[in-house]
Amino acid sequence: MRAVRGEVVSSKPVALTKAARVFSLFAASDDSGLPSDGGALLLCAAEAAMELHVYRRYGLASGQSEEKRPKKRKRKNDACSASGVASRDV
C-alpha cells in the first residue's frame, strides 16, 4: 500500500452523515486514484459511519439510562393534583 500525504484543512467536528457521504463520494471518484482495496476500505468506513449514526439516533432512544433522560417537571398550579383528585381520560 502506498503512503498517503496531505495536510489538515479543518479540525472542527462534522456530522456522521456528512463523514459517510464524503467517504463514499471519495471512494467512488475516478480522480482519487485509489486501488480497489483502498476504495473498499473507504466504503466500509462510510457504511460504519452510517450504522453508528442510525444507532445513536434510534438505538439509544429506548435504552437511555435514567441519568440521561430529561427530568419531568411538576406543574405548579395543577388543580387536580392540588385537590387530591386524579385526572382520567373518559
mmCIF file with all atom_site columns, C-alpha atoms in Angstrom:
data_model
loop_
_atom_site.group_PDB
_atom_site.id
_atom_site.type_symbol
_atom_site.label_atom_id
_atom_site.label_alt_id
_atom_site.label_comp_id
_atom_site.label_asym_id
_atom_site.label_entity_id
_atom_site.label_seq_id
_atom_site.pdbx_PDB_ins_code
_atom_site.Cartn_x
_atom_site.Cartn_y
_atom_site.Cartn_z
_atom_site.occupancy
_atom_site.B_iso_or_equiv
_atom_site.pdbx_formal_charge
_atom_site.auth_seq_id
_atom_site.auth_comp_id
_atom_site.auth_asym_id
_atom_site.auth_atom_id
_atom_site.pdbx_PDB_model_num
ATOM 1  C CA . MET A 1 1  ? 0.000   0.000  0.000   1.00 0.00 ? 1  MET A CA 1
ATOM 2  C CA . ARG A 1 2  ? 1.238   3.476  -0.841  1.00 0.00 ? 2  ARG A CA 1
ATOM 3  C CA . ALA A 1 3  ? 1.834   6.196  1.688   1.00 0.00 ? 3  ALA A CA 1
ATOM 4  C CA . VAL A 1 4  ? -0.717  8.979  1.797   1.00 0.00 ? 4  VAL A CA 1
ATOM 5  C CA . ARG A 1 5  ? 0.356   12.570 2.184   1.00 0.00 ? 5  ARG A CA 1
ATOM 6  C CA . GLY A 1 6  ? -1.731  15.577 2.989   1.00 0.00 ? 6  GLY A CA 1
ATOM 7  C CA . GLU A 1 7  ? -2.469  18.263 5.488   1.00 0.00 ? 7  GLU A CA 1
ATOM 8  C CA . VAL A 1 8  ? -5.234  19.008 7.936   1.00 0.00 ? 8  VAL A CA 1
ATOM 9  C CA . VAL A 1 9  ? -7.613  21.521 6.397   1.00 0.00 ? 9  VAL A CA 1
ATOM 10 C CA . SER A 1 10 ? -10.046 21.757 9.292   1.00 0.00 ? 10 SER A CA 1
ATOM 11 C CA . SER A 1 11 ? -10.244 20.195 12.716  1.00 0.00 ? 11 SER A CA 1
ATOM 12 C CA . LYS A 1 12 ? -13.828 21.070 13.588  1.00 0.00 ? 12 LYS A CA 1
ATOM 13 C CA . PRO A 1 13 ? -16.234 18.168 14.190  1.00 0.00 ? 13 PRO A CA 1
ATOM 14 C CA . VAL A 1 14 ? -18.620 17.083 11.434  1.00 0.00 ? 14 VAL A CA 1
ATOM 15 C CA . ALA A 1 15 ? -21.796 15.029 11.489  1.00 0.00 ? 15 ALA A CA 1
ATOM 16 C CA . LEU A 1 16 ? -21.520 11.289 10.940  1.00 0.00 ? 16 LEU A CA 1
ATOM 17 C CA . THR A 1 17 ? -23.782 11.505 7.906   1.00 0.00 ? 17 THR A CA 1
ATOM 18 C CA . LYS A 1 18 ? -21.501 14.080 6.303   1.00 0.00 ? 18 LYS A CA 1
ATOM 19 C CA . ALA A 1 19 ? -18.422 11.966 7.037   1.00 0.00 ? 19 ALA A CA 1
ATOM 20 C CA . ALA A 1 20 ? -20.091 8.915  5.494   1.00 0.00 ? 20 ALA A CA 1
ATOM 21 C CA . ARG A 1 21 ? -21.041 10.921 2.415   1.00 0.00 ? 21 ARG A CA 1
ATOM 22 C CA . VAL A 1 22 ? -17.502 12.269 1.979   1.00 0.00 ? 22 VAL A CA 1
ATOM 23 C CA . PHE A 1 23 ? -16.028 8.769  2.324   1.00 0.00 ? 23 PHE A CA 1
ATOM 24 C CA . SER A 1 24 ? -18.394 7.257  -0.225  1.00 0.00 ? 24 SER A CA 1
ATOM 25 C CA . LEU A 1 25 ? -18.017 10.120 -2.730  1.00 0.00 ? 25 LEU A CA 1
ATOM 26 C CA . PHE A 1 26 ? -14.228 9.965  -2.479  1.00 0.00 ? 26 PHE A CA 1
ATOM 27 C CA . ALA A 1 27 ? -14.232 6.193  -2.936  1.00 0.00 ? 27 ALA A CA 1
ATOM 28 C CA . ALA A 1 28 ? -16.495 6.480  -5.998  1.00 0.00 ? 28 ALA A CA 1
ATOM 29 C CA . SER A 1 29 ? -14.450 9.291  -7.557  1.00 0.00 ? 29 SER A CA 1
ATOM 30 C CA . ASP A 1 30 ? -12.295 8.320  -10.518 1.00 0.00 ? 30 ASP A CA 1
ATOM 31 C CA . ASP A 1 31 ? -9.875  11.157 -9.751  1.00 0.00 ? 31 ASP A CA 1
ATOM 32 C CA . SER A 1 32 ? -8.944  9.699  -6.364  1.00 0.00 ? 32 SER A CA 1
ATOM 33 C CA . GLY A 1 33 ? -6.552  7.194  -7.932  1.00 0.00 ? 33 GLY A CA 1
ATOM 34 C CA . LEU A 1 34 ? -7.268  4.673  -5.201  1.00 0.00 ? 34 LEU A CA 1
ATOM 35 C CA . PRO A 1 35 ? -6.602  0.999  -5.733  1.00 0.00 ? 35 PRO A CA 1
ATOM 36 C CA . SER A 1 36 ? -9.643  -1.248 -5.363  1.00 0.00 ? 36 SER A CA 1
ATOM 37 C CA . ASP A 1 37 ? -8.590  -2.218 -1.823  1.00 0.00 ? 37 ASP A CA 1
ATOM 38 C CA . GLY A 1 38 ? -8.499  1.413  -0.731  1.00 0.00 ? 38 GLY A CA 1
ATOM 39 C CA . GLY A 1 39 ? -11.905 2.097  -2.248  1.00 0.00 ? 39 GLY A CA 1
ATOM 40 C CA . ALA A 1 40 ? -13.370 -0.918 -0.485  1.00 0.00 ? 40 ALA A CA 1
ATOM 41 C CA . LEU A 1 41 ? -11.874 0.275  2.797   1.00 0.00 ? 41 LEU A CA 1
ATOM 42 C CA . LEU A 1 42 ? -13.406 3.737  2.365   1.00 0.00 ? 42 LEU A CA 1
ATOM 43 C CA . LEU A 1 43 ? -16.803 2.248  1.519   1.00 0.00 ? 43 LEU A CA 1
ATOM 44 C CA . CYS A 1 44 ? -16.525 0.119  4.668   1.00 0.00 ? 44 CYS A CA 1
ATOM 45 C CA . ALA A 1 45 ? -15.766 3.246  6.711   1.00 0.00 ? 45 ALA A CA 1
ATOM 46 C CA . ALA A 1 46 ? -18.736 5.053  5.128   1.00 0.00 ? 46 ALA A CA 1
ATOM 47 C CA . GLU A 1 47 ? -21.062 2.171  5.972   1.00 0.00 ? 47 GLU A CA 1
ATOM 48 C CA . ALA A 1 48 ? -19.759 2.025  9.548   1.00 0.00 ? 48 ALA A CA 1
ATOM 49 C CA . ALA A 1 49 ? -20.300 5.768  9.986   1.00 0.00 ? 49 ALA A CA 1
ATOM 50 C CA . MET A 1 50 ? -23.906 5.462  8.770   1.00 0.00 ? 50 MET A CA 1
ATOM 51 C CA . GLU A 1 51 ? -24.556 2.493  11.078  1.00 0.00 ? 51 GLU A CA 1
ATOM 52 C CA . LEU A 1 52 ? -23.201 4.468  14.027  1.00 0.00 ? 52 LEU A CA 1
ATOM 53 C CA . HIS A 1 53 ? -25.398 7.429  13.084  1.00 0.00 ? 53 HIS A CA 1
ATOM 54 C CA . VAL A 1 54 ? -28.502 5.227  12.953  1.00 0.00 ? 54 VAL A CA 1
ATOM 55 C CA . TYR A 1 55 ? -27.577 3.571  16.253  1.00 0.00 ? 55 TYR A CA 1
ATOM 56 C CA . ARG A 1 56 ? -27.069 6.893  18.006  1.00 0.00 ? 56 ARG A CA 1
ATOM 57 C CA . ARG A 1 57 ? -30.259 8.342  16.593  1.00 0.00 ? 57 ARG A CA 1
ATOM 58 C CA . TYR A 1 58 ? -32.670 5.436  17.028  1.00 0.00 ? 58 TYR A CA 1
ATOM 59 C CA . GLY A 1 59 ? -30.946 2.721  19.054  1.00 0.00 ? 59 GLY A CA 1
ATOM 60 C CA . LEU A 1 60 ? -30.179 4.727  22.156  1.00 0.00 ? 60 LEU A CA 1
ATOM 61 C CA . ALA A 1 61 ? -33.595 6.360  22.421  1.00 0.00 ? 61 ALA A CA 1
ATOM 62 C CA . SER A 1 62 ? -35.230 3.327  24.001  1.00 0.00 ? 62 SER A CA 1
ATOM 63 C CA . GLY A 1 63 ? -32.258 2.289  26.095  1.00 0.00 ? 63 GLY A CA 1
ATOM 64 C CA . GLN A 1 64 ? -31.283 5.569  27.690  1.00 0.00 ? 64 GLN A CA 1
ATOM 65 C CA . SER A 1 65 ? -30.256 5.355  31.279  1.00 0.00 ? 65 SER A CA 1
ATOM 66 C CA . GLU A 1 66 ? -32.167 7.225  33.951  1.00 0.00 ? 66 GLU A CA 1
ATOM 67 C CA . GLU A 1 67 ? -29.349 9.781  34.213  1.00 0.00 ? 67 GLU A CA 1
ATOM 68 C CA . LYS A 1 68 ? -29.530 10.745 30.531  1.00 0.00 ? 68 LYS A CA 1
ATOM 69 C CA . ARG A 1 69 ? -33.310 11.132 30.349  1.00 0.00 ? 69 ARG A CA 1
ATOM 70 C CA . PRO A 1 70 ? -34.693 14.622 30.793  1.00 0.00 ? 70 PRO A CA 1
ATOM 71 C CA . LYS A 1 71 ? -36.317 15.150 34.159  1.00 0.00 ? 71 LYS A CA 1
ATOM 72 C CA . LYS A 1 72 ? -40.099 15.528 34.230  1.00 0.00 ? 72 LYS A CA 1
ATOM 73 C CA . ARG A 1 73 ? -41.167 18.843 35.671  1.00 0.00 ? 73 ARG A CA 1
ATOM 74 C CA . LYS A 1 74 ? -44.123 19.108 38.003  1.00 0.00 ? 74 LYS A CA 1
ATOM 75 C CA . ARG A 1 75 ? -46.792 21.674 37.281  1.00 0.00 ? 75 ARG A CA 1
ATOM 76 C CA . LYS A 1 76 ? -47.106 24.365 39.902  1.00 0.00 ? 76 LYS A CA 1
ATOM 77 C CA . ASN A 1 77 ? -50.803 25.159 39.538  1.00 0.00 ? 77 ASN A CA 1
ATOM 78 C CA . ASP A 1 78 ? -52.366 21.803 38.755  1.00 0.00 ? 78 ASP A CA 1
ATOM 79 C CA . ALA A 1 79 ? -55.895 21.918 40.227  1.00 0.00 ? 79 ALA A CA 1
ATOM 80 C CA . CYS A 1 80 ? -56.403 18.148 40.092  1.00 0.00 ? 80 CYS A CA 1
ATOM 81 C CA . SER A 1 81 ? -53.255 17.217 41.942  1.00 0.00 ? 81 SER A CA 1
ATOM 82 C CA . ALA A 1 82 ? -53.694 20.022 44.476  1.00 0.00 ? 82 ALA A CA 1
ATOM 83 C CA . SER A 1 83 ? -57.143 18.807 45.477  1.00 0.00 ? 83 SER A CA 1
ATOM 84 C CA . GLY A 1 84 ? -56.108 15.161 45.535  1.00 0.00 ? 84 GLY A CA 1
ATOM 85 C CA . VAL A 1 85 ? -58.369 14.201 42.605  1.00 0.00 ? 85 VAL A CA 1
ATOM 86 C CA . ALA A 1 86 ? -56.719 12.123 39.918  1.00 0.00 ? 86 ALA A CA 1
ATOM 87 C CA . SER A 1 87 ? -57.437 13.157 36.347  1.00 0.00 ? 87 SER A CA 1
ATOM 88 C CA . ARG A 1 88 ? -58.655 10.467 33.960  1.00 0.00 ? 88 ARG A CA 1
ATOM 89 C CA . ASP A 1 89 ? -59.498 10.401 30.278  1.00 0.00 ? 89 ASP A CA 1
ATOM 90 C CA . VAL A 1 90 ? -63.114 9.348  29.780  1.00 0.00 ? 90 VAL A CA 1
#
